[in-house]
Short mmCIF file of C-alpha atoms in Angstrom, two decimals:
data_model
loop_
_atom_site.label_atom_id
_atom_site.label_comp_id
_atom_site.label_asym_id
_atom_site.label_seq_id
_atom_site.Cartn_x
_atom_site.Cartn_y
_atom_site.Cartn_z
CA MET A 8 9.08 -36.19 -3.92
CA ALA A 9 10.57 -39.55 -4.77
CA LEU A 10 13.17 -37.84 -6.92
CA GLY A 11 14.05 -35.55 -4.03
CA LEU A 12 14.46 -38.45 -1.66
CA PHE A 13 16.66 -40.16 -4.20
CA SER A 14 19.01 -37.20 -4.45
CA VAL A 15 19.27 -36.96 -0.66
CA LEU A 16 20.13 -40.67 -0.46
CA LEU A 17 22.62 -40.22 -3.26
CA PHE A 18 24.30 -37.36 -1.39
CA ILE A 19 24.53 -39.31 1.87
CA GLY A 20 25.74 -42.37 -0.03
CA PHE A 21 28.49 -40.35 -1.69
CA TRP A 22 29.45 -38.85 1.64
CA TYR A 23 29.55 -42.29 3.21
CA PHE A 24 31.77 -43.93 0.59
CA ALA A 25 34.01 -40.89 0.12
CA THR A 26 34.83 -40.85 3.82
CA LYS A 27 34.91 -44.63 4.20
CA TYR A 28 37.57 -45.05 1.48
CA ARG A 29 39.19 -41.69 2.29
CA TRP A 30 39.04 -40.51 -1.28
CA SER A 31 41.75 -38.08 -2.17
CA MET A 32 41.77 -36.49 -5.55
CA TYR A 33 42.29 -32.77 -5.47
CA ILE A 34 39.89 -32.48 -2.55
CA ARG A 35 40.63 -34.77 0.36
CA PHE A 36 38.12 -36.68 2.42
CA GLY A 37 40.76 -38.07 4.77
CA ASN A 38 39.76 -36.01 7.80
CA ILE A 39 36.10 -35.66 7.02
CA PRO A 40 33.87 -37.50 9.48
CA SER A 41 31.55 -40.09 8.00
CA PRO A 42 27.78 -40.00 8.37
CA VAL A 43 28.09 -42.80 10.91
CA ASP A 44 30.60 -40.85 13.00
CA VAL A 45 28.32 -37.84 12.89
CA PHE A 46 25.32 -39.86 13.89
CA ASN A 47 27.09 -41.49 16.84
CA GLU A 48 28.49 -38.16 17.98
CA ALA A 49 25.01 -36.59 17.74
CA MET A 50 23.67 -39.28 20.06
CA THR A 51 26.30 -38.39 22.66
CA LEU A 52 25.90 -34.63 22.22
CA GLY A 53 22.16 -34.94 22.57
CA LYS A 54 22.71 -35.65 26.26
CA ASN A 55 25.03 -32.70 26.73
CA ALA A 56 23.50 -29.58 28.26
CA ASP A 57 26.30 -27.31 27.01
CA PHE A 58 25.41 -28.20 23.46
CA TYR A 59 21.83 -26.96 23.92
CA ASN A 60 23.11 -23.91 25.68
CA ASN A 61 25.06 -23.01 22.53
CA MET A 62 21.86 -23.14 20.51
CA VAL A 63 20.01 -21.05 23.04
CA VAL A 64 22.76 -18.43 23.08
CA SER A 65 22.77 -18.18 19.27
CA MET A 66 19.02 -17.93 19.12
CA ARG A 67 19.02 -15.23 21.73
CA ARG A 68 21.56 -13.21 19.72
CA ILE A 69 19.47 -13.61 16.59
CA LEU A 70 16.30 -12.53 18.35
CA LEU A 71 18.00 -9.49 19.84
CA GLY A 72 19.97 -8.36 16.77
CA PHE A 73 17.23 -9.13 14.34
CA GLY A 74 14.54 -7.77 16.62
CA ILE A 75 16.30 -4.44 17.05
CA ALA A 76 16.98 -4.33 13.29
CA THR A 77 13.28 -4.93 12.62
CA PHE A 78 12.16 -2.06 14.83
CA ALA A 79 14.86 0.30 13.66
CA GLY A 80 14.66 -0.70 9.99
CA VAL A 81 10.87 -0.56 9.74
CA GLY A 82 10.57 2.61 11.83
CA LEU A 83 13.26 4.50 9.98
CA GLY A 84 12.15 3.03 6.66
CA LEU A 85 8.63 4.38 7.13
CA LEU A 86 9.99 7.85 7.95
CA ILE A 87 12.49 7.87 5.09
CA GLY A 88 9.82 6.63 2.67
CA ARG A 89 7.25 9.14 3.85
CA TYR A 90 9.21 12.33 4.42
CA ARG A 91 11.46 13.93 1.88
CA LEU A 92 13.45 15.62 4.65
CA MET A 93 14.21 12.31 6.35
CA HIS A 94 15.06 10.81 2.99
CA ASN A 95 17.51 13.56 2.16
CA LEU A 96 18.98 13.43 5.64
CA PHE A 97 19.48 9.72 6.13
CA PHE A 98 19.51 8.07 2.77
CA PRO A 99 23.02 9.13 1.70
CA VAL A 100 24.53 7.68 4.89
CA MET A 101 22.59 4.50 4.45
CA GLU A 102 23.69 4.14 0.88
CA MET A 103 27.30 4.65 1.98
CA LEU A 104 27.19 2.03 4.76
CA ARG A 105 25.04 -0.51 2.96
CA PRO A 106 27.68 -2.07 0.67
CA ILE A 107 29.91 -2.92 3.68
CA PRO A 108 29.20 -6.57 4.61
CA ALA A 109 28.40 -7.15 8.26
CA ILE A 110 31.49 -9.34 8.69
CA ALA A 111 33.69 -6.43 7.78
CA TRP A 112 32.34 -4.70 10.85
CA VAL A 113 33.77 -7.34 13.20
CA PRO A 114 37.05 -5.63 14.24
CA ILE A 115 35.39 -2.25 14.69
CA SER A 116 32.55 -3.83 16.55
CA ILE A 117 34.90 -5.53 18.99
CA MET A 118 36.53 -2.20 19.72
CA LEU A 119 33.24 -0.34 19.82
CA TRP A 120 31.27 -2.47 22.25
CA PRO A 121 32.19 -3.18 25.82
CA THR A 122 31.31 -6.88 25.82
CA ASN A 123 31.71 -9.71 23.38
CA GLU A 124 28.03 -10.38 23.61
CA SER A 125 27.00 -6.90 22.57
CA SER A 126 29.46 -6.77 19.69
CA ILE A 127 28.07 -10.04 18.30
CA VAL A 128 24.47 -8.78 18.63
CA PHE A 129 25.61 -5.65 16.85
CA ILE A 130 27.05 -7.62 13.93
CA THR A 131 23.77 -9.55 13.66
CA PHE A 132 21.89 -6.27 13.77
CA ILE A 133 24.03 -4.65 11.03
CA GLY A 134 23.53 -7.65 8.77
CA SER A 135 19.76 -7.62 8.94
CA PHE A 136 19.17 -3.89 9.27
CA PHE A 137 19.86 -2.79 5.69
CA PRO A 138 17.66 -5.30 3.86
CA ILE A 139 14.82 -4.48 6.26
CA LEU A 140 15.30 -0.74 5.94
CA LEU A 141 15.62 -0.66 2.15
CA ASN A 142 12.63 -2.94 1.59
CA THR A 143 10.51 -0.85 3.95
CA VAL A 144 11.43 2.32 2.04
CA GLU A 145 10.62 0.56 -1.20
CA GLY A 146 7.31 -0.58 0.26
CA VAL A 147 6.34 2.98 1.15
CA PHE A 148 7.39 4.24 -2.27
CA SER A 149 5.45 1.59 -4.13
CA LEU A 150 2.28 2.14 -2.13
CA ASP A 151 -0.50 3.37 -4.40
CA LYS A 152 -0.78 7.08 -3.67
CA VAL A 153 -4.54 7.01 -4.15
CA LEU A 154 -4.76 5.07 -0.87
CA VAL A 155 -3.04 7.90 0.95
CA ARG A 156 -5.47 10.35 -0.58
CA ALA A 157 -8.41 8.17 0.28
CA ALA A 158 -7.28 8.00 3.89
CA ARG A 159 -6.75 11.76 3.98
CA SER A 160 -10.22 12.43 2.61
CA LEU A 161 -11.62 10.12 5.29
CA GLY A 162 -10.06 12.31 7.98
CA ALA A 163 -6.88 10.39 8.78
CA SER A 164 -4.29 12.31 10.76
CA GLU A 165 -0.62 12.02 9.83
CA PHE A 166 -0.04 9.50 12.62
CA ALA A 167 -3.09 7.43 11.65
CA LEU A 168 -1.87 7.55 8.05
CA LEU A 169 1.48 6.06 9.03
CA LYS A 170 -0.04 3.46 11.35
CA ASP A 171 -3.18 2.40 9.48
CA VAL A 172 -2.29 2.95 5.84
CA ILE A 173 1.42 3.23 5.10
CA LEU A 174 2.60 0.50 7.48
CA PRO A 175 0.06 -2.13 6.41
CA GLY A 176 0.46 -1.08 2.78
CA ALA A 177 4.19 -1.61 3.01
CA LEU A 178 3.91 -4.96 4.83
CA PRO A 179 4.43 -7.20 1.81
CA HIS A 180 7.71 -5.43 1.07
CA ILE A 181 8.66 -5.33 4.75
CA PHE A 182 8.26 -9.10 4.96
CA THR A 183 10.48 -9.55 1.93
CA GLY A 184 13.03 -7.49 3.85
CA LEU A 185 12.56 -9.55 6.98
CA ALA A 186 13.10 -12.80 5.08
CA VAL A 187 16.29 -11.53 3.44
CA GLY A 188 17.38 -9.90 6.72
CA MET A 189 16.93 -13.14 8.62
CA GLY A 190 19.21 -14.97 6.21
CA VAL A 191 21.89 -12.29 6.45
CA ALA A 192 21.51 -12.19 10.22
CA TRP A 193 22.48 -15.86 10.45
CA VAL A 194 25.45 -15.45 8.12
CA SER A 195 26.66 -12.51 10.17
CA LEU A 196 26.04 -14.21 13.48
CA ILE A 197 27.97 -17.35 12.60
CA ALA A 198 30.89 -15.38 11.29
CA ALA A 199 30.97 -13.14 14.38
CA GLU A 200 30.74 -16.15 16.70
CA MET A 201 33.56 -17.92 14.90
CA ILE A 202 35.79 -14.92 15.16
CA SER A 203 35.03 -13.43 18.53
CA GLY A 204 32.57 -15.66 20.21
CA GLN A 205 32.19 -17.40 23.46
CA PHE A 206 29.35 -19.85 23.25
CA GLY A 207 26.98 -20.01 20.38
CA ILE A 208 26.61 -22.56 17.65
CA GLY A 209 29.13 -20.79 15.35
CA TYR A 210 31.65 -20.82 18.19
CA PHE A 211 30.87 -24.50 18.79
CA THR A 212 31.55 -25.32 15.17
CA TRP A 213 34.84 -23.45 15.01
CA GLU A 214 35.95 -24.80 18.33
CA ALA A 215 35.28 -28.32 17.12
CA TYR A 216 37.77 -27.68 14.34
CA SER A 217 40.35 -26.33 16.76
CA LEU A 218 39.89 -29.27 19.09
CA ILE A 219 40.01 -31.76 16.22
CA GLN A 220 36.51 -33.00 17.00
CA TYR A 221 35.63 -33.21 13.36
CA ALA A 222 32.20 -34.85 13.76
CA ASP A 223 31.09 -31.86 15.80
CA ILE A 224 31.82 -29.57 12.88
CA VAL A 225 29.21 -31.31 10.79
CA ILE A 226 26.74 -31.34 13.66
CA GLY A 227 27.30 -27.61 14.06
CA MET A 228 26.70 -27.11 10.35
CA ILE A 229 23.49 -29.11 10.46
CA VAL A 230 22.20 -27.26 13.50
CA ILE A 231 22.96 -23.92 11.92
CA GLY A 232 21.06 -25.00 8.82
CA VAL A 233 18.10 -26.24 10.81
CA LEU A 234 17.90 -23.18 13.06
CA GLY A 235 18.22 -20.84 10.06
CA LEU A 236 15.50 -22.71 8.25
CA ALA A 237 13.28 -22.59 11.32
CA CYS A 238 13.75 -18.83 11.63
CA SER A 239 12.93 -18.25 7.96
CA GLY A 240 9.92 -20.49 8.32
CA ALA A 241 8.79 -18.49 11.36
CA ILE A 242 9.06 -15.24 9.35
CA ARG A 243 6.99 -16.73 6.54
CA LEU A 244 4.39 -18.01 8.96
CA LEU A 245 4.22 -14.68 10.69
CA GLY A 246 3.84 -12.97 7.31
CA ARG A 247 0.89 -15.17 6.48
CA LEU A 248 -0.69 -14.45 9.83
CA VAL A 249 -0.40 -10.66 9.62
CA MET A 250 -1.27 -10.43 5.93
CA PRO A 251 -4.36 -12.57 5.60
CA TRP A 252 -5.52 -10.57 2.60
CA ILE A 253 -2.74 -11.96 0.44
CA SER A 254 -3.86 -15.34 -0.75
CA PRO A 255 -1.03 -17.86 -0.48
CA ASN A 256 -1.37 -19.06 -4.06
CA ASP A 257 -0.45 -15.76 -5.64
CA GLY A 258 2.40 -15.05 -3.20
CA ARG A 259 5.88 -16.40 -3.25
CA SER A 260 6.18 -20.16 -2.98
CA MET B 25 -33.51 4.20 11.46
CA SER B 26 -35.28 7.33 12.68
CA SER B 27 -32.05 8.82 14.00
CA ASN B 28 -30.51 8.09 10.62
CA GLU B 29 -33.25 10.06 8.91
CA ALA B 30 -32.72 12.94 11.30
CA VAL B 31 -29.06 12.94 10.36
CA THR B 32 -29.73 12.93 6.67
CA LYS B 33 -32.20 15.74 7.01
CA ALA B 34 -29.70 17.88 8.88
CA VAL B 35 -27.14 17.15 6.19
CA ALA B 36 -29.47 18.34 3.48
CA GLU B 37 -29.21 21.88 4.80
CA LYS B 38 -25.48 21.74 4.35
CA GLY B 39 -23.15 21.04 1.49
CA ARG B 40 -23.06 24.31 -0.34
CA ILE B 41 -19.95 24.61 -2.47
CA GLN B 42 -18.89 27.97 -3.78
CA ILE B 43 -16.04 28.05 -6.25
CA ASP B 44 -15.14 31.56 -7.32
CA ASP B 45 -12.61 32.59 -9.91
CA LEU B 46 -10.54 29.52 -9.14
CA GLN B 47 -7.06 29.39 -10.56
CA VAL B 48 -4.75 26.38 -10.41
CA THR B 49 -1.27 26.60 -11.83
CA PHE B 50 1.29 23.82 -11.89
CA GLY B 51 5.02 23.99 -12.26
CA GLN B 52 7.65 26.54 -11.37
CA ASN B 53 8.59 29.87 -12.91
CA GLY B 54 9.17 29.69 -16.61
CA ASN B 55 7.55 26.29 -16.89
CA GLN B 56 4.07 26.96 -15.67
CA VAL B 57 0.84 25.42 -16.88
CA ASP B 58 -2.55 26.85 -16.06
CA ALA B 59 -4.68 23.77 -15.36
CA VAL B 60 -7.77 25.64 -14.21
CA SER B 61 -8.41 29.26 -14.95
CA GLY B 62 -11.11 31.56 -13.61
CA VAL B 63 -13.62 28.82 -12.82
CA SER B 64 -16.74 29.71 -10.83
CA ILE B 65 -19.20 27.03 -9.87
CA HIS B 66 -21.89 27.12 -7.20
CA ILE B 67 -23.48 23.94 -5.92
CA GLU B 68 -26.61 24.15 -3.79
CA PRO B 69 -27.08 21.78 -0.83
CA GLY B 70 -28.37 18.45 -2.15
CA GLU B 71 -27.65 19.27 -5.75
CA PHE B 72 -26.06 16.86 -8.21
CA VAL B 73 -23.63 18.67 -10.50
CA SER B 74 -21.45 17.14 -13.15
CA ILE B 75 -18.46 18.50 -15.00
CA VAL B 76 -17.68 17.24 -18.46
CA GLY B 77 -14.91 18.24 -20.79
CA PRO B 78 -12.19 16.94 -23.10
CA SER B 79 -9.45 14.91 -21.44
CA GLY B 80 -6.71 16.98 -19.88
CA CYS B 81 -9.03 19.96 -19.45
CA GLY B 82 -8.37 20.15 -15.73
CA LYS B 83 -11.68 18.78 -14.47
CA SER B 84 -9.94 16.34 -12.18
CA THR B 85 -7.65 19.13 -10.98
CA LEU B 86 -10.73 21.18 -10.16
CA LEU B 87 -12.13 18.30 -8.14
CA ASN B 88 -8.83 17.77 -6.39
CA ALA B 89 -8.81 21.42 -5.42
CA VAL B 90 -12.26 21.04 -3.82
CA ALA B 91 -11.04 17.83 -2.13
CA GLY B 92 -8.10 19.75 -0.75
CA PHE B 93 -5.38 17.77 -2.50
CA VAL B 94 -4.36 20.63 -4.73
CA LYS B 95 -3.67 24.15 -3.57
CA PRO B 96 -5.31 26.82 -5.72
CA SER B 97 -3.08 29.63 -6.86
CA GLY B 98 -5.98 32.04 -6.82
CA GLY B 99 -9.70 32.45 -6.17
CA THR B 100 -11.82 31.18 -3.35
CA LEU B 101 -13.11 27.74 -2.42
CA LEU B 102 -15.84 27.60 0.18
CA LEU B 103 -17.77 24.76 1.73
CA ASP B 104 -20.74 26.05 3.70
CA GLY B 105 -19.09 29.43 3.86
CA LYS B 106 -15.80 28.13 5.21
CA ALA B 107 -12.56 28.10 3.21
CA ILE B 108 -11.30 24.69 2.18
CA LYS B 109 -7.78 24.26 3.51
CA GLY B 110 -7.01 20.59 2.97
CA PRO B 111 -8.59 17.18 2.67
CA GLY B 112 -11.17 16.25 5.25
CA ALA B 113 -14.02 13.92 6.06
CA ASP B 114 -16.64 16.63 5.35
CA ARG B 115 -16.06 15.86 1.69
CA GLY B 116 -16.38 12.20 0.78
CA MET B 117 -14.16 11.25 -2.15
CA VAL B 118 -14.68 8.46 -4.68
CA PHE B 119 -11.78 7.84 -7.02
CA GLN B 120 -11.56 6.49 -10.53
CA GLN B 121 -8.97 3.91 -9.53
CA TYR B 122 -9.84 1.33 -6.94
CA SER B 123 -8.90 2.92 -3.68
CA LEU B 124 -10.12 0.46 -1.06
CA PHE B 125 -7.46 -0.55 1.43
CA PRO B 126 -6.57 -4.08 0.26
CA TRP B 127 -5.58 -5.19 3.79
CA MET B 128 -8.97 -4.39 5.28
CA SER B 129 -12.19 -6.32 4.87
CA VAL B 130 -15.07 -4.55 3.16
CA ARG B 131 -16.56 -3.63 6.54
CA LYS B 132 -13.26 -2.35 7.94
CA ASN B 133 -12.92 -0.19 4.86
CA VAL B 134 -16.31 1.34 5.50
CA GLU B 135 -15.46 1.76 9.20
CA PHE B 136 -12.18 3.55 8.47
CA GLY B 137 -13.53 7.10 8.42
CA LEU B 138 -15.52 6.48 11.59
CA LYS B 139 -12.46 5.07 13.26
CA MET B 140 -10.63 8.26 12.40
CA GLN B 141 -13.43 10.10 14.21
CA ARG B 142 -12.78 7.87 17.22
CA MET B 143 -16.18 6.25 17.17
CA ALA B 144 -16.36 3.21 19.44
CA SER B 145 -15.81 -0.04 17.59
CA GLY B 146 -19.27 -1.48 18.32
CA GLN B 147 -20.98 1.63 16.98
CA ARG B 148 -18.69 1.68 14.00
CA GLU B 149 -19.54 -1.86 13.17
CA SER B 150 -23.28 -1.38 13.29
CA ALA B 151 -23.08 1.85 11.30
CA ALA B 152 -21.00 0.14 8.62
CA ARG B 153 -23.33 -2.82 8.49
CA THR B 154 -26.36 -0.60 8.10
CA LEU B 155 -24.76 1.22 5.16
CA LEU B 156 -23.55 -2.01 3.55
CA GLY B 157 -27.05 -3.36 3.87
CA LEU B 158 -28.44 -0.35 2.00
CA ALA B 159 -25.98 -0.96 -0.80
CA GLY B 160 -26.78 -4.70 -0.90
CA LEU B 161 -23.23 -5.54 0.19
CA LEU B 162 -23.83 -6.99 3.63
CA ALA B 163 -23.10 -10.50 2.47
CA PHE B 164 -19.61 -9.39 1.50
CA GLU B 165 -18.70 -7.51 4.69
CA ASN B 166 -15.90 -9.90 5.53
CA HIS B 167 -14.49 -10.20 2.01
CA TYR B 168 -11.26 -8.49 1.04
CA PRO B 169 -11.44 -6.00 -1.84
CA ASP B 170 -9.42 -8.31 -4.09
CA GLN B 171 -12.25 -10.82 -3.86
CA LEU B 172 -14.79 -8.40 -5.30
CA SER B 173 -15.68 -7.42 -8.86
CA GLY B 174 -14.88 -3.94 -10.11
CA GLY B 175 -18.45 -2.72 -9.74
CA MET B 176 -18.70 -4.01 -6.20
CA ARG B 177 -15.44 -2.36 -5.24
CA GLN B 178 -16.70 0.97 -6.47
CA ARG B 179 -19.96 0.47 -4.58
CA VAL B 180 -17.94 -0.17 -1.41
CA GLY B 181 -15.95 2.95 -2.26
CA ILE B 182 -19.12 5.01 -2.37
CA VAL B 183 -20.41 3.48 0.86
CA ARG B 184 -17.06 4.21 2.54
CA ALA B 185 -17.19 7.82 1.39
CA LEU B 186 -20.75 8.17 2.75
CA ALA B 187 -19.99 6.56 6.10
CA THR B 188 -18.73 9.70 7.76
CA SER B 189 -21.90 11.57 6.71
CA PRO B 190 -20.05 14.09 4.59
CA GLN B 191 -21.77 17.20 3.29
CA VAL B 192 -20.62 16.53 -0.23
CA LEU B 193 -19.54 13.66 -2.35
CA LEU B 194 -16.72 14.29 -4.78
CA MET B 195 -16.52 11.73 -7.55
CA ASP B 196 -13.68 11.58 -10.05
CA GLU B 197 -14.89 9.47 -12.98
CA PRO B 198 -15.83 6.74 -10.55
CA PHE B 199 -17.34 4.45 -13.17
CA GLY B 200 -14.73 5.10 -15.87
CA ALA B 201 -13.09 1.73 -15.45
CA LEU B 202 -16.30 -0.31 -15.46
CA ASP B 203 -17.95 -2.05 -18.37
CA ALA B 204 -21.05 -0.49 -19.90
CA GLN B 205 -23.62 -2.70 -18.23
CA THR B 206 -22.11 -2.38 -14.74
CA ARG B 207 -21.85 1.32 -15.32
CA VAL B 208 -25.60 1.68 -15.91
CA VAL B 209 -26.39 -0.31 -12.79
CA MET B 210 -23.94 1.78 -10.77
CA GLN B 211 -25.58 4.99 -11.99
CA GLU B 212 -28.88 3.79 -10.67
CA ILE B 213 -27.42 2.74 -7.37
CA LEU B 214 -25.70 6.07 -7.04
CA THR B 215 -28.92 7.96 -7.80
CA ASN B 216 -30.72 5.94 -5.12
CA MET B 217 -28.01 6.60 -2.55
CA TRP B 218 -27.87 10.26 -3.40
CA GLN B 219 -31.66 10.63 -3.00
CA ARG B 220 -31.57 8.80 0.28
CA PHE B 221 -28.76 10.87 1.73
CA ARG B 222 -29.67 14.21 0.08
CA ILE B 223 -26.09 15.39 -0.11
CA SER B 224 -24.46 17.50 -2.78
CA VAL B 225 -22.46 15.70 -5.43
CA LEU B 226 -19.74 17.06 -7.65
CA PHE B 227 -19.25 14.45 -10.34
CA ILE B 228 -16.49 14.40 -12.93
CA THR B 229 -17.02 12.36 -16.07
CA HIS B 230 -16.21 12.30 -19.76
CA ASP B 231 -19.40 10.32 -20.46
CA ILE B 232 -22.10 12.72 -21.62
CA ASP B 233 -25.01 10.31 -21.20
CA GLU B 234 -23.86 9.61 -17.67
CA SER B 235 -23.76 13.29 -16.82
CA ILE B 236 -27.29 13.85 -18.15
CA PHE B 237 -28.73 10.78 -16.46
CA LEU B 238 -27.35 11.70 -13.05
CA SER B 239 -27.24 15.48 -12.82
CA ASP B 240 -29.32 18.50 -12.01
CA ARG B 241 -26.83 20.65 -13.83
CA VAL B 242 -23.88 19.98 -16.09
CA TYR B 243 -20.88 22.24 -16.58
CA VAL B 244 -18.79 21.98 -19.72
CA MET B 245 -15.14 22.81 -19.40
CA THR B 246 -12.91 24.12 -22.14
CA ALA B 247 -9.63 22.67 -23.24
CA ARG B 248 -6.61 23.76 -21.24
CA PRO B 249 -6.54 26.03 -19.46
CA GLY B 250 -9.79 24.71 -18.08
CA LYS B 251 -12.52 27.33 -18.00
CA ILE B 252 -16.27 26.98 -17.81
CA LYS B 253 -17.65 27.02 -21.30
CA ALA B 254 -21.30 26.38 -20.59
CA GLU B 255 -23.73 25.51 -17.87
CA ILE B 256 -26.63 23.35 -18.77
CA ALA B 257 -29.61 22.55 -16.58
CA ILE B 258 -31.08 19.04 -16.86
CA PRO B 259 -34.83 19.48 -16.37
CA LEU B 260 -35.59 15.74 -16.73
CA PRO B 261 -37.95 14.59 -13.99
CA ARG B 262 -36.80 12.26 -11.24
CA PRO B 263 -36.61 9.42 -10.70
CA ARG B 264 -34.61 9.10 -13.90
CA LEU B 265 -35.37 5.90 -15.68
CA PRO B 266 -33.21 4.14 -18.27
CA GLU B 267 -36.02 4.63 -20.84
CA MET B 268 -35.53 8.36 -20.64
CA SER B 269 -32.31 8.14 -22.55
CA THR B 270 -34.34 7.88 -25.74
CA SER B 271 -36.68 10.72 -24.96
CA ALA B 272 -36.64 13.83 -27.14
CA GLU B 273 -35.54 16.04 -24.29
CA PHE B 274 -32.63 13.79 -23.33
CA LEU B 275 -31.51 13.61 -26.95
CA LYS B 276 -31.68 17.37 -27.34
CA ILE B 277 -29.46 17.99 -24.31
CA ARG B 278 -27.14 15.27 -25.47
CA GLU B 279 -26.81 16.86 -28.90
CA GLN B 280 -26.06 20.21 -27.31
CA LEU B 281 -23.39 18.81 -24.96
CA HIS B 282 -21.78 16.80 -27.74
CA ALA B 283 -21.46 19.87 -29.89
CA LEU B 284 -19.88 21.87 -27.06
CA ILE B 285 -17.37 19.17 -26.19
CA ARG B 286 -16.48 18.32 -29.76
CA GLU B 287 -15.53 21.92 -30.28
CA GLU B 288 -13.21 21.79 -27.31
CA SER B 289 -11.75 18.44 -28.16
CA LEU B 290 -10.83 19.69 -31.62
CA LYS B 291 -9.32 22.79 -30.11
CA ALA B 292 -7.28 20.68 -27.68
CA MET B 293 -6.06 18.46 -30.45
CA GLY B 294 -5.26 21.40 -32.65
CA GLY B 295 -3.19 22.86 -29.85
CA GLU B 296 -1.32 19.64 -29.39
CA LEU B 297 -0.57 19.40 -33.05
CA LYS B 298 0.79 22.87 -33.12
CA GLU B 299 2.91 22.44 -30.04
CA GLY B 300 4.19 19.06 -31.16
CA GLY B 301 2.85 15.70 -30.11
CA LEU B 302 4.73 15.23 -26.88
CA SER B 303 3.47 18.26 -25.03
CA GLY B 304 0.07 16.70 -24.87
CA PHE B 305 1.39 13.83 -22.80
CA GLY B 306 3.31 16.14 -20.50
CA ILE B 307 0.15 18.01 -19.66
CA GLU B 308 -1.83 14.84 -18.99
CA VAL B 309 0.72 13.70 -16.47
CA GLY B 310 1.58 17.10 -14.99
CA PRO B 311 -1.66 18.38 -13.54
CA GLU B 312 -2.99 14.98 -12.47
CA GLY B 313 0.24 13.75 -10.92
CA VAL B 314 0.12 15.85 -7.79
CA GLY B 315 1.19 13.20 -5.31
CA GLU B 316 3.65 15.64 -3.72
CA LEU B 317 0.95 17.65 -2.04
CA VAL B 318 -0.83 14.78 -0.33
#
């Protein structure tokens, strides 16, 4: 704890002196705003409604893109994991599209979707969809088959099997997928907003660069970090709530 | 309680299993293995029947066929005169591996079969609690399976299988993973439950003492392809007490069963040696690994 605090202070101290004396070796601190600049600018921005609006817009895009990816990824993942036919039908396409990073979809997405907003949501969706899908499939595959048999011998219908056995059984893997997916969703969102956005915290950050409001860049970065962290934390909390049978001390830290 | 007794009485009239000339073959053309061949077993309502045999003899396959997990390639399988077409709640199943749903509490596990029958949740809960009480597990109703010992998990597994009032209980080496002491206790608990519910039991085991202690009749299966080698009645009086395992009668049956199985084990090993070591493993995995059909 103390050591962690020390390293944070060391980092801020380095930042402060590097910008104060405008260090310039190979990397140049000449235009980098100092922690003091950033703090002062934050105080001003804090009273600016547009700034909050940018956060709201980004969060809405995340919720939409990630939300759709969750439903589509988990739903399709359960079917692909459960039915050989679905696996043979869909898996090759998924394997083909998976290695393409979400950012590479940006130009196509702009052409594909009628509004900027929908194309950004799409990029966010693409980024989080594959980790969620693949982890769900993996979750179904790794489910102990004896549980499926037990459910069958207790009279479970195919639908009940999916809902009451395969879905909950795959939940630990699904939540791994959600955590990874959330991270990728933010990466994709920020890139999409920087390239094609109007509003949003990624747009704000890039615009600050264009408008030479350098302190705002750092504020944008910090906000992105904090929002991303909050979203990951929310996923982890949700995971703990819906999987009470997994004791926290044998799960991931 | 009185309605419960009425139910158990009605159940006692049912649960007749007729297996005739059963044939189970795994694999595709050219690479076929007969796991079970020409097996005929009849189980009367309320009867406790065990099947013993060397490992890999197809006794689990036989049970899985009765459970509806494995499609027979020939012969007939009847439960109370009706053909068995797939798994169902009329046959309670207890597995060797732990098969409780880890995400459900003990009580929810027991309620699962009733939920599948669309019983109202209040009724479900009281039915599950009654059964858990009988098994001495009521204090653990809100525990998750991971918080229980192996013996307790299997007890919950038995209770869960009984909850839907099945006509038969199919048990696939249910105590195989337990230590010797727990095993003995579990056998007594099972006997008590069986006598209370008066349902038929088809019990797979490789433990000869266990089969004698529990059963009315014991079938011995041959090495692959699994056929019935012998049928032995166990005339020991009930209730069976642990002391009986040193009685002359018990020891005589035990001797007899040992001799029968030793013969088959040697045959099985001889076969493996002739065919080369690896084939033995292939057969172990093949017939039991039938996840595809589920």
